[in-house]
Short mmCIF file of C-alpha atoms in Angstrom, two decimals:
data_model
loop_
_atom_site.label_atom_id
_atom_site.label_comp_id
_atom_site.label_asym_id
_atom_site.label_seq_id
_atom_site.Cartn_x
_atom_site.Cartn_y
_atom_site.Cartn_z
CA UNK A 6 0.05 -0.10 0.12
CA UNK A 7 2.72 2.51 0.42
CA UNK A 8 6.66 2.34 -0.10
CA UNK A 9 9.33 3.10 2.06
CA UNK A 10 11.76 5.64 0.88
CA UNK A 11 14.66 6.81 2.88
CA UNK A 12 16.88 10.32 1.77
CA UNK A 13 20.47 8.88 1.52
CA UNK A 14 21.72 10.27 4.70
CA UNK A 15 18.68 10.26 6.58
CA UNK A 16 17.72 6.57 7.82
CA UNK A 17 13.67 7.25 9.49
CA UNK A 18 11.57 5.90 6.59
CA UNK A 19 9.05 7.55 4.69
CA UNK A 20 6.04 5.87 3.39
CA UNK A 21 4.25 7.18 0.41
CA UNK A 22 1.26 5.95 -0.71
CA UNK A 23 1.01 4.02 -3.41
CA UNK A 24 -2.46 2.52 -4.26
CA UNK A 25 -3.23 -0.32 -7.17
CA UNK A 26 -5.46 2.32 -8.92
CA UNK A 27 -3.53 5.50 -7.85
CA UNK A 28 -4.80 7.46 -10.95
CA UNK A 29 -8.52 6.51 -9.64
CA UNK A 30 -8.17 6.97 -6.26
CA UNK A 31 -5.61 7.69 -3.67
CA UNK A 32 -7.20 6.15 -1.10
CA UNK A 33 -7.40 2.64 0.92
CA UNK A 34 -9.05 0.89 3.85
CA UNK A 35 -8.90 -2.15 5.24
CA UNK A 36 -7.66 -4.25 8.34
CA UNK A 37 -4.41 -4.49 9.77
CA UNK A 38 -4.28 -8.19 8.27
CA UNK A 39 -5.38 -6.66 4.68
CA UNK A 40 -3.14 -3.72 4.62
CA UNK A 41 0.26 -5.07 6.07
CA UNK A 42 2.30 -5.96 8.32
CA UNK A 43 3.55 -2.46 8.36
CA UNK A 44 0.46 -1.36 9.94
CA UNK A 45 1.91 -2.66 12.83
CA UNK A 46 4.99 -1.26 12.60
CA UNK A 47 6.95 -1.45 15.64
CA UNK A 48 9.59 1.19 15.15
CA UNK A 49 9.61 4.47 14.70
CA UNK A 50 8.12 6.44 11.22
CA UNK A 51 6.52 8.24 9.13
CA UNK A 52 4.24 9.09 6.35
CA UNK A 53 3.47 11.64 3.39
CA UNK A 54 -0.03 11.00 3.96
CA UNK A 55 -3.13 10.63 6.27
CA UNK A 56 -3.55 7.41 8.41
CA UNK A 57 -6.91 6.97 10.60
CA UNK A 58 -7.05 3.47 12.49
CA UNK A 59 -9.95 2.67 14.52
CA UNK A 60 -8.55 0.11 17.09
CA UNK A 61 -11.34 -1.95 18.15
CA UNK A 62 -9.06 -4.46 20.28
CA UNK A 63 -5.64 -5.37 21.60
CA UNK A 64 -3.18 -4.32 23.94
CA UNK A 65 0.31 -2.38 24.01
CA UNK A 66 0.16 1.57 22.81
CA UNK A 67 0.42 3.90 20.48
CA UNK A 68 3.41 6.56 20.52
CA UNK A 69 2.98 9.85 17.81
CA UNK A 70 5.78 12.19 17.85
CA UNK A 71 7.46 10.26 21.52
CA UNK A 72 4.39 10.68 23.21
CA UNK A 73 3.86 6.99 24.52
CA UNK A 74 -0.33 5.76 24.83
CA UNK A 75 -1.55 2.83 25.90
CA UNK A 76 -4.23 1.16 23.98
CA UNK A 77 -7.43 1.46 25.12
CA UNK A 78 -10.19 0.54 22.54
CA UNK A 79 -11.92 1.50 20.96
CA UNK A 80 -10.13 4.36 19.45
CA UNK A 81 -8.76 6.87 16.81
CA UNK A 82 -5.37 7.33 16.14
CA UNK A 83 -4.72 9.91 13.51
CA UNK A 84 -1.61 10.77 12.31
CA UNK A 85 -0.66 13.23 9.74
CA UNK A 86 2.47 13.34 6.98
CA UNK A 87 5.64 14.02 8.37
CA UNK A 88 4.39 13.06 12.47
CA UNK A 89 6.87 9.85 13.79
CA UNK A 90 4.84 7.22 15.42
CA UNK A 91 4.84 3.53 15.74
CA UNK A 92 2.97 0.32 17.62
CA UNK A 93 4.55 -0.46 21.14
CA UNK A 94 5.23 -3.94 21.97
CA UNK A 95 1.33 -4.02 20.81
CA UNK A 96 -0.46 -7.60 20.79
CA UNK A 97 -3.57 -8.82 18.93
CA UNK A 98 -4.37 -5.44 17.03
CA UNK A 99 -7.73 -5.45 15.28
CA UNK A 100 -9.70 -2.40 13.66
CA UNK A 101 -9.66 -0.84 10.17
CA UNK A 102 -7.18 1.27 8.48
CA UNK A 103 -7.70 3.91 6.53
CA UNK A 104 -5.06 6.02 4.48
CA UNK A 105 -5.70 8.67 2.55
CA UNK A 106 -3.74 11.68 1.00
CA UNK A 107 -4.41 15.35 0.47
CA UNK A 108 -5.87 15.10 -2.73
CA UNK A 109 -8.54 12.68 -1.78
CA UNK A 110 -9.82 15.90 0.41
CA UNK A 111 -9.84 18.81 -2.46
CA UNK A 112 -14.15 19.14 -2.14
CA UNK A 113 -13.82 19.03 2.13
CA UNK A 114 -10.33 21.55 2.58
CA UNK A 115 -12.06 22.64 5.66
CA UNK A 116 -10.71 18.71 6.50
CA UNK A 117 -7.57 19.93 6.42
CA UNK A 118 -7.12 21.74 9.76
CA UNK A 119 -9.70 19.24 11.18
CA UNK A 120 -7.07 16.40 10.95
CA UNK A 121 -4.33 18.71 11.94
CA UNK A 122 -5.82 19.07 15.17
CA UNK A 123 -6.69 14.91 15.87
CA UNK A 124 -3.08 14.52 15.00
CA UNK A 125 -1.86 16.05 18.36
CA UNK A 126 -2.73 12.97 19.90
CA UNK A 127 -1.97 9.62 20.19
CA UNK A 128 -5.25 8.38 21.08
CA UNK A 129 -8.89 9.52 20.69
CA UNK A 130 -11.63 7.35 22.96
CA UNK A 131 -14.49 6.65 21.24
CA UNK A 132 -17.13 6.01 23.74
CA UNK A 133 -20.83 6.03 23.09
CA UNK A 134 -19.51 6.86 19.19
CA UNK A 135 -17.37 3.98 18.92
CA UNK A 136 -20.99 2.44 17.23
CA UNK A 137 -21.90 4.60 14.76
CA UNK A 138 -18.58 4.77 13.58
CA UNK A 139 -17.65 1.31 13.28
CA UNK A 140 -20.90 0.90 11.30
CA UNK A 141 -19.18 3.68 9.01
CA UNK A 142 -16.00 2.83 8.35
CA UNK A 143 -18.01 -0.84 7.77
CA UNK A 144 -19.72 0.37 4.84
CA UNK A 145 -16.29 2.95 3.66
CA UNK A 146 -14.67 -1.15 3.45
CA UNK A 147 -17.63 -2.49 1.47
CA UNK A 148 -17.40 0.66 -0.82
CA UNK A 149 -13.51 0.74 -1.66
CA UNK A 150 -13.87 -3.00 -2.13
CA UNK A 151 -17.40 -3.64 -4.01
CA UNK A 152 -16.25 -0.20 -6.71
CA UNK A 153 -19.74 -0.27 -7.90
CA UNK A 154 -20.46 3.01 -9.84
CA UNK A 155 -19.88 6.63 -7.86
CA UNK A 156 -18.18 4.54 -5.31
CA UNK A 157 -15.31 7.46 -5.29
CA UNK A 158 -17.93 10.28 -4.47
CA UNK A 159 -19.30 7.53 -1.66
CA UNK A 160 -16.01 7.13 -0.10
CA UNK A 161 -14.97 11.23 0.08
CA UNK A 162 -18.73 12.14 1.47
CA UNK A 163 -17.95 8.83 4.07
CA UNK A 164 -14.35 10.17 4.98
CA UNK A 165 -15.96 13.55 5.78
CA UNK A 166 -18.65 12.58 7.47
CA UNK A 167 -15.55 10.42 10.02
CA UNK A 168 -13.45 13.14 10.47
CA UNK A 169 -16.13 15.38 11.32
CA UNK A 170 -17.75 12.49 14.43
CA UNK A 171 -13.96 12.12 15.14
CA UNK A 172 -14.29 16.21 15.53
CA UNK A 173 -17.40 15.72 17.95
CA UNK A 174 -15.64 13.58 19.74
CA UNK A 175 -13.04 14.96 20.28
CA UNK A 176 -13.43 19.04 20.31
CA UNK A 177 -17.09 19.11 21.07
CA UNK A 178 -18.32 22.52 19.43
CA UNK A 179 -16.22 23.32 17.31
CA UNK A 180 -17.26 20.72 14.06
CA UNK A 181 -19.50 23.06 12.74
CA UNK A 182 -17.33 26.21 12.37
CA UNK A 183 -16.10 27.23 9.21
CA UNK A 184 -12.23 28.50 8.80
CA UNK A 185 -12.08 31.96 8.12
CA UNK A 186 -8.47 33.31 6.27
CA UNK A 187 -6.20 33.72 9.21
CA UNK A 188 -7.48 30.02 9.83
CA UNK A 189 -6.82 28.64 6.66
CA UNK A 190 -3.21 30.40 5.86
CA UNK A 191 -2.44 29.18 8.99
CA UNK A 192 -2.90 26.13 8.12
CA UNK A 193 -0.97 25.83 5.22
CA UNK A 194 2.09 27.50 7.05
CA UNK A 195 2.23 24.41 9.99
CA UNK A 196 1.52 22.17 7.19
CA UNK A 197 4.68 23.54 5.01
CA UNK A 198 6.78 23.61 8.56
CA UNK A 199 5.87 19.92 9.36
CA UNK A 200 7.35 18.41 5.44
CA UNK A 201 10.58 16.85 6.17
CA UNK A 202 13.55 18.51 4.67
CA UNK A 203 11.94 22.21 5.40
CA UNK A 204 14.04 23.11 8.04
CA UNK A 205 16.20 25.64 6.19
CA UNK A 206 12.84 27.91 5.76
CA UNK A 207 12.42 31.21 6.77
CA UNK A 208 9.31 33.20 7.98
CA UNK A 209 10.49 35.45 4.88
CA UNK A 210 10.45 32.55 2.27
CA UNK A 211 7.10 30.83 3.59
CA UNK A 212 5.76 33.78 3.27
CA UNK A 213 6.89 34.05 -0.23
CA UNK A 214 5.92 30.73 -1.17
CA UNK A 215 2.49 31.09 0.46
CA UNK A 216 1.84 34.12 -1.56
CA UNK A 217 1.12 36.59 1.50
CA UNK A 218 4.05 39.02 2.70
CA UNK A 219 5.46 38.70 6.21
CA UNK A 220 3.79 40.84 7.51
CA UNK A 221 0.50 39.74 7.08
CA UNK A 222 1.94 35.79 7.70
CA UNK A 223 2.95 36.93 11.08
CA UNK A 224 -0.88 38.80 11.54
CA UNK A 225 -2.74 35.82 10.55
CA UNK A 226 -1.40 33.19 12.26
CA UNK A 227 -0.77 34.85 15.51
CA UNK A 228 -4.90 35.35 15.37
CA UNK A 229 -5.31 32.01 14.28
CA UNK A 230 -3.17 30.15 16.80
CA UNK A 231 -2.16 32.97 19.84
CA UNK A 232 1.55 32.08 18.00
CA UNK A 233 4.53 33.77 16.08
CA UNK A 234 5.15 31.72 12.80
CA UNK A 235 8.44 31.83 14.46
CA UNK A 236 7.74 30.37 17.61
CA UNK A 237 6.26 27.83 15.53
CA UNK A 238 9.22 26.65 13.13
CA UNK A 239 11.79 26.88 16.46
CA UNK A 240 9.06 24.17 17.98
CA UNK A 241 8.58 22.62 15.03
CA UNK A 242 12.58 22.81 14.18
CA UNK A 243 12.60 20.98 18.68
CA UNK A 244 9.90 18.33 17.52
CA UNK A 245 11.77 17.36 14.05
CA UNK A 246 15.53 17.20 16.42
CA UNK A 247 14.05 15.26 19.31
CA UNK A 248 12.35 12.38 16.75
CA UNK A 249 15.92 12.05 14.79
CA UNK A 250 17.46 11.70 18.38
CA UNK A 251 14.83 9.63 19.80
CA UNK A 252 14.56 7.94 16.91
CA UNK A 253 17.51 7.25 14.65
CA UNK A 254 21.54 6.98 14.93
CA UNK A 255 22.27 10.06 13.35
CA UNK A 256 24.65 12.06 14.86
CA UNK A 257 24.33 15.57 16.68
CA UNK A 258 25.67 17.33 13.48
CA UNK A 259 23.34 15.16 11.17
CA UNK A 260 20.56 16.04 13.63
CA UNK A 261 21.40 19.80 12.83
CA UNK A 262 21.44 19.77 9.47
CA UNK A 263 17.75 17.95 8.98
CA UNK A 264 16.82 20.25 11.82
CA UNK A 265 17.69 23.52 9.53
CA UNK A 266 21.32 24.39 11.59
CA UNK A 267 24.53 24.85 9.85
CA UNK A 268 26.29 24.60 13.05
CA UNK A 269 26.22 22.31 15.66
CA UNK A 270 27.52 24.24 18.47
CA UNK A 271 24.25 27.14 17.95
CA UNK A 272 21.80 23.90 17.43
CA UNK A 273 23.46 22.44 21.00
CA UNK A 274 22.81 25.93 22.82
CA UNK A 275 19.18 26.70 20.77
CA UNK A 276 18.44 22.70 21.77
CA UNK A 277 19.26 23.54 25.59
CA UNK A 278 17.41 26.49 25.66
CA UNK A 279 14.15 24.98 23.90
CA UNK A 280 14.36 21.77 26.15
CA UNK A 281 16.96 22.68 29.39
CA UNK A 282 18.80 19.67 28.23
CA UNK A 283 21.88 18.46 25.49
CA UNK A 284 21.01 16.86 22.41
CA UNK A 285 22.57 14.25 24.04
CA UNK A 286 21.02 14.12 27.28
CA UNK A 287 17.71 13.55 25.38
CA UNK A 288 19.26 11.09 23.03
CA UNK A 289 19.80 9.11 26.28
CA UNK A 290 16.89 10.02 28.35
CA UNK A 291 14.14 8.39 24.92
CA UNK A 292 16.87 5.19 24.88
CA UNK A 293 16.41 3.81 21.04
CA UNK A 294 14.18 2.27 19.00
CA UNK A 295 15.29 2.54 15.36
CA UNK A 296 13.79 0.45 12.66
CA UNK A 297 14.90 -3.02 10.84
CA UNK A 298 15.28 -1.68 7.44
CA UNK A 299 15.19 -5.40 6.34
CA UNK A 300 11.11 -5.30 7.03
CA UNK A 301 9.15 -4.71 3.82
CA UNK A 302 7.24 -1.82 3.34
CA UNK A 303 3.49 -2.12 3.20
CA UNK A 304 2.44 -3.44 -0.08
CA UNK A 305 -1.10 -5.25 0.15
CA UNK A 306 -4.13 -3.90 -2.45
CA UNK A 307 -7.50 -4.01 -1.54
CA UNK A 308 -7.89 -7.19 -2.51
CA UNK A 309 -5.32 -8.90 -0.78
CA UNK A 310 -6.64 -12.21 1.65
#
């Protein structure tokens, strides 16, 4: 279902969505078994696509951007492009996995900021919403496998409903909100700085790429998030450095370069200021959980057993 990619100097896998009919539908849904062994990957990796996991059974934990949360099914786990996640000590995982890229959301652009808001936590308990969400996902898989006339439209509409219901469970009262210009620009900005390899970007270069002035970007991002673009970039640099220190064997100098710092000494001072510890102290504290490059990536199609 996806292909593992790594940059020549970065050993944290980046999975890219590949589906049997990519010219028709950048979307897939199935069980953990039908999607493939990497749907249960116990090593840190990241995606270039969105993933929504409906966990109905099993033990262990979901780790998302270094936040460890024990599984308590039924629950949803939302993973956005660029985030690092894995399943820790997982046994008996059951449920459904939904994979799709941003193109599949073109008809509902408001779903992008909603997904980003859901992807800040490793698990979303469903409570009394578990039954309707489970039924919706079962219907989506039936549509995907049956490929009856009009099925892409049904799947797009169903995915929108799934996202709205997930937001209702996570953020009551916000599901009907219509994003304004500040929210849309802030969402585009956060997507931009979350891309792997973005670390060299400045506020000015981001503004240019988004087609606005730096001052306009500053004002709208602050209005939408309460923070400045510069502060969000620093937070993202810190998060990326933590991901690489915790999940790869890169040297501190290499981590500094990946996080956008040409001077390793300055990076170390920056990291200590942001986290209260040196990169070496942070790495020693979190330990290692590195991927096994010999493990094949997700490859099963919708008709897999």
